[in-house]
XYZ file of C-alpha atoms in Angstrom:
367
model
C 123.227 5.257 3.243
C 124.615 1.791 4.570
C 121.160 0.538 5.637
C 119.132 1.278 2.057
C 122.485 -0.734 0.325
C 122.224 -3.167 3.113
C 118.329 -4.012 2.719
C 117.750 -2.969 -0.804
C 120.561 -2.929 -3.051
C 122.863 -6.046 -1.616
C 119.954 -8.641 -1.658
C 118.669 -7.274 -5.191
C 122.259 -7.898 -6.663
C 122.496 -11.443 -4.461
C 120.639 -12.858 -7.403
C 122.971 -12.311 -9.814
C 125.943 -14.168 -10.534
C 128.598 -12.727 -8.513
C 130.788 -11.456 -11.436
C 127.804 -9.626 -13.028
C 126.823 -7.748 -9.904
C 130.608 -7.018 -9.836
C 130.519 -5.652 -13.181
C 127.516 -3.886 -12.648
C 128.448 -1.914 -9.930
C 131.320 -0.937 -11.822
C 129.800 0.030 -15.011
C 127.654 2.163 -12.977
C 129.821 4.012 -11.152
C 132.097 4.483 -13.915
C 128.975 6.271 -15.638
C 127.747 7.841 -12.483
C 130.752 9.492 -11.453
C 132.114 11.101 -14.543
C 130.726 14.193 -14.297
C 131.466 16.697 -11.425
C 127.473 16.997 -10.452
C 127.565 13.563 -9.362
C 131.202 13.239 -7.613
C 129.941 16.425 -5.615
C 126.745 14.787 -4.615
C 128.750 11.728 -3.673
C 131.058 13.520 -1.397
C 128.415 15.032 0.278
C 126.806 11.679 0.923
C 130.018 10.050 1.890
C 132.233 12.322 4.256
C 135.597 11.245 5.785
C 137.518 12.723 8.004
C 140.987 14.295 7.522
C 143.720 11.814 9.040
C 146.407 13.411 6.773
C 149.202 11.089 6.576
C 152.208 11.561 4.093
C 153.850 8.302 2.561
C 156.168 7.908 -0.488
C 156.117 11.932 -0.438
C 152.469 12.471 -1.322
C 149.842 13.361 1.363
C 147.003 10.939 1.720
C 144.104 12.517 3.197
C 143.394 9.550 5.145
C 145.115 5.480 5.008
C 142.476 4.136 3.496
C 142.332 3.078 -0.026
C 140.397 0.934 -2.697
C 142.138 -2.464 -2.844
C 143.730 -3.947 -6.538
C 140.360 -6.394 -8.309
C 137.481 -4.123 -7.539
C 138.580 -1.355 -10.679
C 140.142 -4.133 -12.737
C 140.693 -1.888 -15.874
C 140.348 1.379 -14.618
C 137.535 2.222 -15.712
C 135.756 4.168 -12.573
C 138.828 6.444 -11.148
C 136.488 9.121 -10.663
C 134.096 7.513 -8.608
C 136.503 6.432 -5.502
C 137.230 9.633 -4.560
C 134.077 10.654 -4.621
C 132.992 7.639 -1.969
C 136.026 9.078 0.276
C 138.776 6.711 -0.668
C 141.592 8.732 -0.517
C 143.968 6.332 -3.108
C 142.796 3.664 -5.214
C 144.268 0.549 -6.566
C 144.010 -0.694 -10.452
C 144.322 -3.946 -12.064
C 145.772 -6.253 -12.236
C 146.958 -5.268 -15.139
C 149.318 -7.936 -17.802
C 151.229 -7.051 -20.330
C 148.638 -8.764 -23.077
C 145.138 -8.991 -22.760
C 143.523 -11.871 -21.135
C 140.133 -13.393 -20.863
C 140.805 -15.195 -17.661
C 139.745 -18.387 -16.370
C 136.635 -19.996 -16.967
C 133.004 -19.197 -15.767
C 132.027 -18.795 -12.960
C 135.127 -17.591 -11.411
C 133.706 -15.342 -8.226
C 131.506 -16.491 -5.540
C 130.155 -14.466 -2.078
C 129.230 -15.787 1.091
C 127.166 -13.041 3.457
C 127.353 -15.983 6.564
C 131.421 -15.831 6.324
C 131.856 -12.138 4.927
C 134.039 -13.419 2.411
C 134.805 -13.716 -1.343
C 136.661 -16.338 -3.470
C 137.595 -15.372 -6.904
C 139.874 -17.074 -9.486
C 139.571 -14.591 -12.073
C 142.964 -15.200 -13.804
C 144.067 -11.339 -14.431
C 141.242 -10.613 -16.966
C 141.796 -7.758 -18.239
C 142.423 -6.044 -22.149
C 146.123 -5.521 -21.721
C 148.509 -2.793 -20.522
C 148.615 -0.650 -23.940
C 144.625 -0.843 -23.794
C 144.358 0.367 -20.419
C 147.344 2.677 -20.993
C 145.264 4.528 -23.732
C 141.985 4.556 -21.721
C 144.054 6.474 -19.099
C 145.715 8.695 -21.543
C 142.357 9.769 -22.504
C 140.980 10.313 -19.066
C 144.000 12.643 -18.656
C 143.368 14.338 -21.405
C 139.860 15.255 -21.177
C 140.561 16.349 -17.531
C 139.049 13.812 -15.656
C 142.254 12.418 -13.813
C 141.170 11.783 -10.025
C 142.448 14.131 -7.256
C 144.026 11.445 -5.357
C 146.726 9.059 -5.439
C 146.721 6.093 -7.758
C 148.745 2.455 -7.791
C 148.700 0.082 -10.435
C 148.565 -3.422 -9.669
C 150.782 -5.381 -12.186
C 151.036 -9.209 -12.794
C 152.704 -11.996 -15.180
C 151.030 -12.575 -18.388
C 149.672 -16.238 -18.435
C 151.675 -17.125 -21.516
C 154.518 -15.722 -20.185
C 156.984 -18.257 -18.413
C 158.525 -17.501 -14.760
C 162.161 -17.202 -16.600
C 160.747 -14.326 -19.231
C 158.754 -12.883 -15.869
C 160.920 -10.187 -15.385
C 160.610 -8.590 -18.757
C 157.146 -8.858 -18.671
C 156.785 -6.881 -15.406
C 159.270 -4.334 -17.036
C 157.123 -3.745 -19.942
C 153.902 -3.432 -18.250
C 155.854 -1.128 -15.617
C 157.181 0.898 -18.820
C 153.701 1.509 -20.190
C 152.023 2.659 -17.231
C 154.806 4.327 -15.939
C 152.814 7.703 -16.531
C 149.440 6.771 -15.276
C 149.808 5.593 -11.341
C 151.842 7.461 -8.663
C 152.486 3.668 -6.913
C 153.332 0.383 -8.707
C 152.501 -2.892 -7.041
C 154.071 -5.959 -8.251
C 151.822 -9.020 -8.212
C 153.692 -11.799 -7.695
C 151.217 -14.015 -4.973
C 147.645 -14.293 -6.949
C 146.959 -17.914 -6.439
C 144.968 -17.840 -9.648
C 147.993 -17.763 -12.222
C 149.628 -21.378 -12.504
C 153.222 -20.805 -11.139
C 152.793 -17.151 -10.345
C 153.118 -17.795 -6.758
C 156.873 -20.015 -7.443
C 158.049 -15.844 -8.636
C 158.210 -15.605 -3.997
C 161.585 -17.171 -4.177
C 164.285 -14.779 -3.465
C 166.019 -15.233 -6.769
C 163.085 -14.402 -8.764
C 162.143 -11.479 -6.663
C 165.303 -9.910 -7.125
C 165.506 -10.214 -10.746
C 161.375 -8.822 -11.488
C 162.316 -6.139 -8.979
C 165.214 -5.027 -10.957
C 163.958 -5.236 -14.154
C 161.561 -2.566 -13.051
C 163.769 -0.668 -10.923
C 165.851 -0.333 -14.402
C 163.433 0.983 -16.261
C 162.378 3.531 -13.374
C 166.423 4.131 -13.666
C 165.527 5.515 -17.271
C 162.245 7.628 -16.642
C 161.202 10.786 -15.026
C 160.950 11.071 -11.341
C 161.373 7.937 -8.787
C 158.021 6.228 -8.606
C 157.751 3.926 -5.908
C 157.568 -0.267 -6.784
C 155.697 -2.767 -3.708
C 155.963 -6.205 -3.685
C 152.500 -7.786 -2.727
C 152.565 -10.917 -0.712
C 150.819 -13.995 -0.186
C 149.310 -14.792 3.383
C 149.925 -17.946 2.946
C 153.948 -17.847 3.197
C 155.415 -19.102 6.328
C 157.349 -16.114 8.532
C 160.871 -17.093 7.444
C 159.867 -17.061 3.543
C 158.330 -13.940 3.898
C 161.585 -12.378 5.664
C 163.651 -13.916 3.267
C 161.969 -12.603 0.398
C 161.455 -9.073 1.797
C 164.644 -8.969 2.389
C 165.609 -10.269 -1.306
C 163.137 -7.397 -2.363
C 164.847 -4.705 -0.416
C 168.275 -5.265 -1.620
C 166.969 -4.703 -5.513
C 165.274 -1.218 -4.208
C 161.664 -2.079 -3.054
C 160.011 1.027 -1.833
C 157.299 -1.274 0.498
C 155.348 -4.164 0.586
C 151.472 -5.071 0.464
C 150.165 -7.504 2.863
C 148.339 -9.311 1.779
C 147.009 -11.332 -1.687
C 144.057 -13.807 -1.013
C 144.611 -17.055 0.639
C 143.902 -20.492 -0.583
C 143.448 -21.796 3.242
C 140.084 -22.338 4.130
C 138.288 -21.700 7.548
C 135.849 -24.068 8.769
C 132.376 -24.056 7.588
C 129.795 -22.250 9.572
C 126.727 -23.960 7.536
C 125.704 -25.579 4.648
C 126.099 -22.906 2.440
C 129.737 -21.490 3.860
C 130.802 -25.547 3.128
C 129.585 -25.396 -0.262
C 131.221 -21.626 -0.741
C 134.425 -22.608 1.017
C 134.714 -25.878 -1.535
C 135.648 -23.153 -4.544
C 138.938 -23.202 -5.485
C 140.171 -19.970 -5.806
C 141.941 -17.250 -3.586
C 139.633 -16.589 -0.282
C 139.311 -12.854 1.005
C 137.345 -10.860 3.856
C 137.130 -11.304 7.230
C 138.592 -14.592 7.217
C 141.569 -13.137 5.677
C 142.240 -10.632 8.479
C 143.980 -12.538 10.965
C 146.273 -14.007 8.027
C 147.234 -10.762 7.237
C 147.621 -9.291 10.215
C 150.471 -11.827 11.388
C 151.971 -10.893 7.778
C 151.969 -7.296 8.633
C 153.109 -7.598 12.057
C 155.969 -10.170 10.598
C 157.154 -7.476 8.293
C 156.992 -4.582 10.629
C 159.594 -6.553 13.866
C 161.470 -7.113 10.876
C 162.183 -4.171 8.578
C 160.286 -1.321 11.458
C 159.597 1.972 9.474
C 162.172 1.140 6.784
C 159.696 1.101 3.960
C 155.993 1.283 4.148
C 153.798 -1.914 4.682
C 150.195 -1.605 3.201
C 147.367 -3.715 4.825
C 145.337 -5.570 2.905
C 142.943 -8.498 4.410
C 139.427 -8.084 6.574
C 139.717 -4.303 6.138
C 135.643 -3.837 7.117
C 135.604 -1.631 10.379
C 137.343 0.552 12.560
C 138.578 -2.088 14.919
C 140.050 -4.064 11.871
C 141.417 -0.832 10.636
C 143.083 0.343 13.797
C 144.851 -3.342 14.105
C 146.044 -3.553 10.864
C 147.570 0.346 11.366
C 149.126 -0.721 15.259
C 150.416 -3.771 13.730
C 152.384 -2.025 11.360
C 150.579 -0.725 8.300
C 150.937 2.948 7.084
C 148.060 2.890 4.518
C 145.075 0.344 4.758
C 142.790 -1.042 1.593
C 139.596 -2.824 1.151
C 137.682 -4.753 -1.302
C 135.211 -7.422 0.322
C 133.914 -4.804 3.147
C 132.619 -2.841 -0.297
C 130.720 -5.331 -1.472
C 128.960 -6.086 1.495
C 128.438 -2.983 3.744
C 128.322 -0.713 0.268
C 129.921 2.636 0.011
C 129.314 4.057 3.423
C 131.554 1.620 4.759
C 134.656 4.255 4.087
C 133.313 6.592 6.250
C 132.346 4.202 9.056
C 135.541 3.185 9.220
C 137.678 6.599 8.599
C 135.235 8.300 11.467
C 135.835 5.123 13.767
C 139.130 5.537 13.512
C 139.109 9.524 13.984
C 136.874 8.808 17.280
C 139.951 6.090 18.439
C 142.655 8.616 18.121
C 141.295 11.061 20.154
C 139.698 8.743 22.593
C 143.513 7.354 23.190
C 144.973 10.332 23.128
C 147.022 9.736 20.061
C 147.573 13.375 18.027
C 148.002 11.840 14.397
C 147.304 8.576 12.684
C 151.275 8.380 12.114
C 151.934 7.841 15.959
C 149.456 4.371 15.348
C 151.517 3.044 13.040
C 153.563 -0.064 14.626
C 152.772 1.041 18.063
C 151.258 -2.817 18.939
C 154.516 -4.062 18.068
C 156.380 -1.573 20.549
């Protein structure tokens, strides 16, 4: 199925605005994958091996999940397990509904294998998403894989009020996610990255853990880092988060830095403002993963995100310290077969290099 996507589907989608193409894809998946027959068909096509790993007290079939931003409003949750993902992250979700930034706000470059977005947390708001998820659960269509919720600060809320804003969203969605990711690092909400300071991080994390203490179950809370922080800033932020009870980290969000352009089209693409993801992000993501792992080891899990597009890039993230990994851009450029390609490639490399399971690979390049 990779060849038909690459030579038929993707060339057709390139004539559409990037955001329209994305919306068409998610809407199509949300409709097609809602019935058991369609899910069974997709699962038979996109087979993935068992590479079990236990994280946050849950068994993941393999490490690879869908990153936040693809299924913003949690509308296609039935599709992701059928395409081979072992877990999925929806969002980012804010407390209040948001239209996001002016369009156009999403761009792609085939030559760079990269995306730029300045979406601005466009979403229907936490209450609406909660209602949608509650209806899904009632109707018996809840996915059979762990789900993460990515939550961000509402644009109209000041950083001083941010802890309450995050906590309100966290509380509303508490029953409808297994893992929560605090997004304080998107470059597309004014002032948001200022929350990546020790005092702000403590306040945001403490606000959410205080809610968790009152709810049933201790659901893990993760902090998502920017790849544009230097090593000292990353480690000081990580220390503040750990002292406040954080359960893990996501490395990383998109970057505002830009590589050298490859051609005229690439130059035009890279001149757009917003967060860059895909292949050019991989090196910065690996640097952040490695810095975190060197500092904290196995104290809490690290989720690797950024330029995961092949068995080699997945292996690179895991061997540098990532327990779980995520992708987004590779799904756009390679289609759904990328999930089985990566996981089967990981399985083959495990055997070639003599590891008994994927857990043994975590951080081995740093030791």
